[in-house]
Amino acid sequence: MRVGLFFGTFNPLHNAHLGICNKLLEKKIIDEVWLVLTPHSPYKKSDDLVDAYIRLDMINEAIAKLQNIKVSDIEFGMEKPNYTYLTLKEVKKKFPDNEYMIIMGEDNFLNFDKWKNNKFIKSNFQIISYPRSKKSVNNIFDHYFDLSSSTIRDLVKRKSDISSLVPDEIYLYIKEKGLYR
């Protein structure tokens, strides 16, 4: 099975994340997407990072009815700081029969040479990069994804409506639990 590994803190998961997953599934580039939830990224500030188990719960609610999109908590039990190459080794060890591809934004891809053990990643995994700007639209993605979790958090802080930007389940979860205020 061809599995797309989409790494992120998903703080929170939003419609662009799911749009990327759905596009890759529709075009049959991959058979399944695993949202690899990162409890804490070594490259990001954690000031407004919601607890990893709350994010896991939100994602599970949002994808419960979706086919071929799963969430992985494989990084929860790994030492901190954790780097992508270590997770990839662990995934290959636990699930050796799959073919894995990494899904990442153009912004991350442009900084990929700074990633720890990037040569190992590049030589063992195909990378699928989705566009973050109009000039990078390609034959897989016919538009770019100009939405980020930080934008969602900022909108919530300003008491703006995010209902069209996140799955209904996440919108209700954020509202009910008072997250990102």
Protein backbone atom coordinates (compact mmCIF):
# COMPACT_ATOMS: atom_id res chain seq x y z
CA MET A 1 0.00 0.00 0.00
CA ARG A 2 1.23 3.51 -0.83
CA VAL A 3 0.96 5.67 2.28
CA GLY A 4 1.39 9.42 2.38
CA LEU A 5 2.85 10.56 5.69
CA PHE A 6 1.66 14.08 6.48
CA PHE A 7 3.63 15.34 9.48
CA GLY A 8 2.45 18.24 11.61
CA THR A 9 1.41 19.60 14.95
CA PHE A 10 -2.05 20.13 13.44
CA ASN A 11 -2.72 22.93 15.92
CA PRO A 12 -5.50 22.72 14.71
CA LEU A 13 -6.19 20.52 11.68
CA HIS A 14 -7.97 22.61 9.03
CA ASN A 15 -9.69 22.24 5.67
CA ALA A 16 -6.53 22.86 3.63
CA HIS A 17 -4.86 19.89 5.35
CA LEU A 18 -7.81 17.69 4.39
CA GLY A 19 -7.96 19.20 0.89
CA ILE A 20 -4.35 18.18 0.31
CA CYS A 21 -5.08 14.64 1.54
CA ASN A 22 -8.19 14.33 -0.61
CA LYS A 23 -6.43 15.60 -3.75
CA LEU A 24 -3.66 12.99 -3.39
CA LEU A 25 -6.21 10.25 -2.77
CA GLU A 26 -8.43 11.34 -5.70
CA LYS A 27 -5.47 11.35 -8.10
CA LYS A 28 -4.51 7.88 -6.78
CA ILE A 29 -0.99 9.03 -5.97
CA ILE A 30 -1.40 7.36 -2.59
CA ASP A 31 -3.82 4.80 -1.17
CA GLU A 32 -3.96 6.17 2.36
CA VAL A 33 -2.85 9.25 4.30
CA TRP A 34 -1.49 9.05 7.82
CA LEU A 35 -1.60 12.35 9.67
CA VAL A 36 1.51 11.94 11.82
CA LEU A 37 0.75 14.07 14.85
CA THR A 38 3.87 15.70 16.25
CA PRO A 39 3.46 16.40 19.98
CA HIS A 40 6.08 19.15 19.83
CA SER A 41 8.10 20.26 16.82
CA PRO A 42 11.77 21.00 17.55
CA TYR A 43 11.49 23.84 15.01
CA LYS A 44 8.43 25.67 16.37
CA LYS A 45 7.67 27.76 19.44
CA SER A 46 5.19 26.05 21.73
CA ASP A 47 3.55 29.15 23.22
CA ASP A 48 0.05 28.33 21.99
CA LEU A 49 0.47 24.62 21.34
CA VAL A 50 -2.58 22.78 22.65
CA ASP A 51 -1.90 19.52 24.51
CA ALA A 52 -1.05 16.70 22.10
CA TYR A 53 -3.82 14.43 23.38
CA ILE A 54 -6.41 17.17 22.84
CA ARG A 55 -5.15 17.62 19.26
CA LEU A 56 -5.29 13.85 18.77
CA ASP A 57 -8.87 13.79 20.03
CA MET A 58 -9.84 16.68 17.72
CA ILE A 59 -8.32 14.96 14.69
CA ASN A 60 -9.97 11.63 15.51
CA GLU A 61 -13.35 13.36 15.67
CA ALA A 62 -12.75 15.19 12.39
CA ILE A 63 -11.66 12.13 10.39
CA ALA A 64 -13.94 9.52 11.98
CA LYS A 65 -16.13 9.28 8.87
CA LEU A 66 -13.39 9.78 6.30
CA GLN A 67 -12.04 6.84 4.31
CA ASN A 68 -8.31 6.38 3.84
CA ILE A 69 -7.25 9.19 6.21
CA LYS A 70 -5.88 8.01 9.55
CA VAL A 71 -4.07 9.68 12.42
CA SER A 72 -0.84 8.31 13.85
CA ASP A 73 0.41 8.96 17.36
CA ILE A 74 3.68 7.11 16.73
CA GLU A 75 5.73 10.13 17.87
CA PHE A 76 4.03 10.24 21.29
CA GLY A 77 6.27 7.51 22.67
CA MET A 78 9.49 8.71 21.07
CA GLU A 79 12.26 10.68 22.79
CA LYS A 80 12.23 14.47 22.58
CA PRO A 81 13.32 16.30 20.59
CA ASN A 82 12.20 14.05 17.80
CA TYR A 83 13.15 14.47 14.17
CA THR A 84 11.36 13.27 11.06
CA TYR A 85 14.06 10.80 10.05
CA LEU A 86 13.70 8.98 13.40
CA THR A 87 9.94 8.72 12.96
CA LEU A 88 10.41 7.43 9.42
CA LYS A 89 12.75 4.71 10.68
CA GLU A 90 10.20 3.74 13.33
CA VAL A 91 7.32 3.67 10.82
CA LYS A 92 9.32 1.46 8.43
CA LYS A 93 10.21 -0.86 11.31
CA LYS A 94 6.61 -1.20 12.56
CA PHE A 95 4.94 -1.30 9.13
CA PRO A 96 7.57 -2.64 6.69
CA ASP A 97 5.19 -3.72 3.91
CA ASN A 98 4.06 -0.23 2.88
CA GLU A 99 5.63 2.21 0.45
CA TYR A 100 5.88 5.63 2.12
CA MET A 101 5.83 9.12 0.68
CA ILE A 102 6.21 12.32 2.66
CA ILE A 103 3.69 15.12 2.18
CA MET A 104 5.03 18.58 2.94
CA GLY A 105 4.37 22.18 2.09
CA GLU A 106 6.51 24.05 -0.37
CA ASP A 107 7.74 26.23 2.52
CA ASN A 108 9.15 23.17 4.31
CA PHE A 109 10.51 21.71 1.09
CA LEU A 110 12.47 24.91 0.39
CA ASN A 111 14.16 24.52 3.81
CA PHE A 112 14.57 20.76 3.53
CA ASP A 113 18.36 20.98 3.22
CA LYS A 114 18.40 22.20 6.86
CA TRP A 115 16.53 19.14 8.16
CA LYS A 116 18.43 16.68 10.31
CA ASN A 117 19.57 13.66 8.21
CA ASN A 118 17.82 15.01 5.11
CA LYS A 119 20.00 12.85 2.84
CA PHE A 120 18.61 9.70 4.48
CA ILE A 121 15.06 10.97 3.95
CA LYS A 122 15.69 12.01 0.34
CA SER A 123 17.29 8.70 -0.61
CA ASN A 124 14.61 6.52 1.01
CA PHE A 125 11.34 8.39 0.56
CA GLN A 126 9.57 10.22 -2.23
CA ILE A 127 8.54 13.75 -1.25
CA ILE A 128 5.27 15.26 -2.39
CA SER A 129 5.30 19.03 -2.03
CA TYR A 130 2.07 21.04 -2.11
CA PRO A 131 2.09 24.69 -3.24
CA ARG A 132 1.96 27.54 -0.74
CA SER A 133 2.06 30.26 -3.41
CA LYS A 134 0.35 30.94 -6.72
CA LYS A 135 3.56 30.50 -8.73
CA SER A 136 4.00 26.93 -7.50
CA VAL A 137 0.70 25.45 -8.68
CA ASN A 138 1.43 22.16 -10.46
CA ASN A 139 -0.19 19.20 -12.20
CA ILE A 140 -1.14 17.56 -8.90
CA PHE A 141 -2.44 20.63 -7.12
CA ASP A 142 -4.38 23.04 -9.33
CA HIS A 143 -4.45 25.74 -6.66
CA TYR A 144 -2.33 26.75 -3.70
CA PHE A 145 -3.10 26.37 -0.01
CA ASP A 146 -2.95 29.75 1.65
CA LEU A 147 -4.22 28.69 5.05
CA SER A 148 -2.25 27.86 8.15
CA SER A 149 -3.03 26.70 11.66
CA SER A 150 -1.49 29.91 13.01
CA THR A 151 -4.02 31.90 10.95
CA ILE A 152 -6.84 29.84 12.49
CA ARG A 153 -5.49 30.48 16.00
CA ASP A 154 -5.19 34.22 15.33
CA LEU A 155 -8.76 34.35 14.02
CA VAL A 156 -10.03 32.56 17.14
CA LYS A 157 -8.15 35.04 19.37
CA ARG A 158 -9.84 37.90 17.50
CA LYS A 159 -13.22 36.16 17.90
CA SER A 160 -13.59 35.82 14.11
CA ASP A 161 -15.62 33.07 12.49
CA ILE A 162 -13.54 30.04 11.48
CA SER A 163 -16.43 27.70 10.67
CA SER A 164 -15.64 27.64 6.94
CA LEU A 165 -11.92 26.99 7.53
CA VAL A 166 -12.01 23.88 9.70
CA PRO A 167 -14.08 20.67 9.75
CA ASP A 168 -17.35 21.05 11.69
CA GLU A 169 -16.11 18.70 14.41
CA ILE A 170 -13.02 20.82 15.02
CA TYR A 171 -15.00 24.06 14.96
CA LEU A 172 -17.34 22.69 17.66
CA TYR A 173 -14.46 21.24 19.68
CA ILE A 174 -12.58 24.56 19.71
CA LYS A 175 -15.75 26.44 20.61
CA GLU A 176 -16.87 24.03 23.36
CA LYS A 177 -13.43 23.74 24.98
CA GLY A 178 -12.51 27.42 24.56
CA LEU A 179 -9.24 26.62 22.79
CA TYR A 180 -6.86 29.19 21.25
CA ARG A 181 -8.31 32.23 23.07
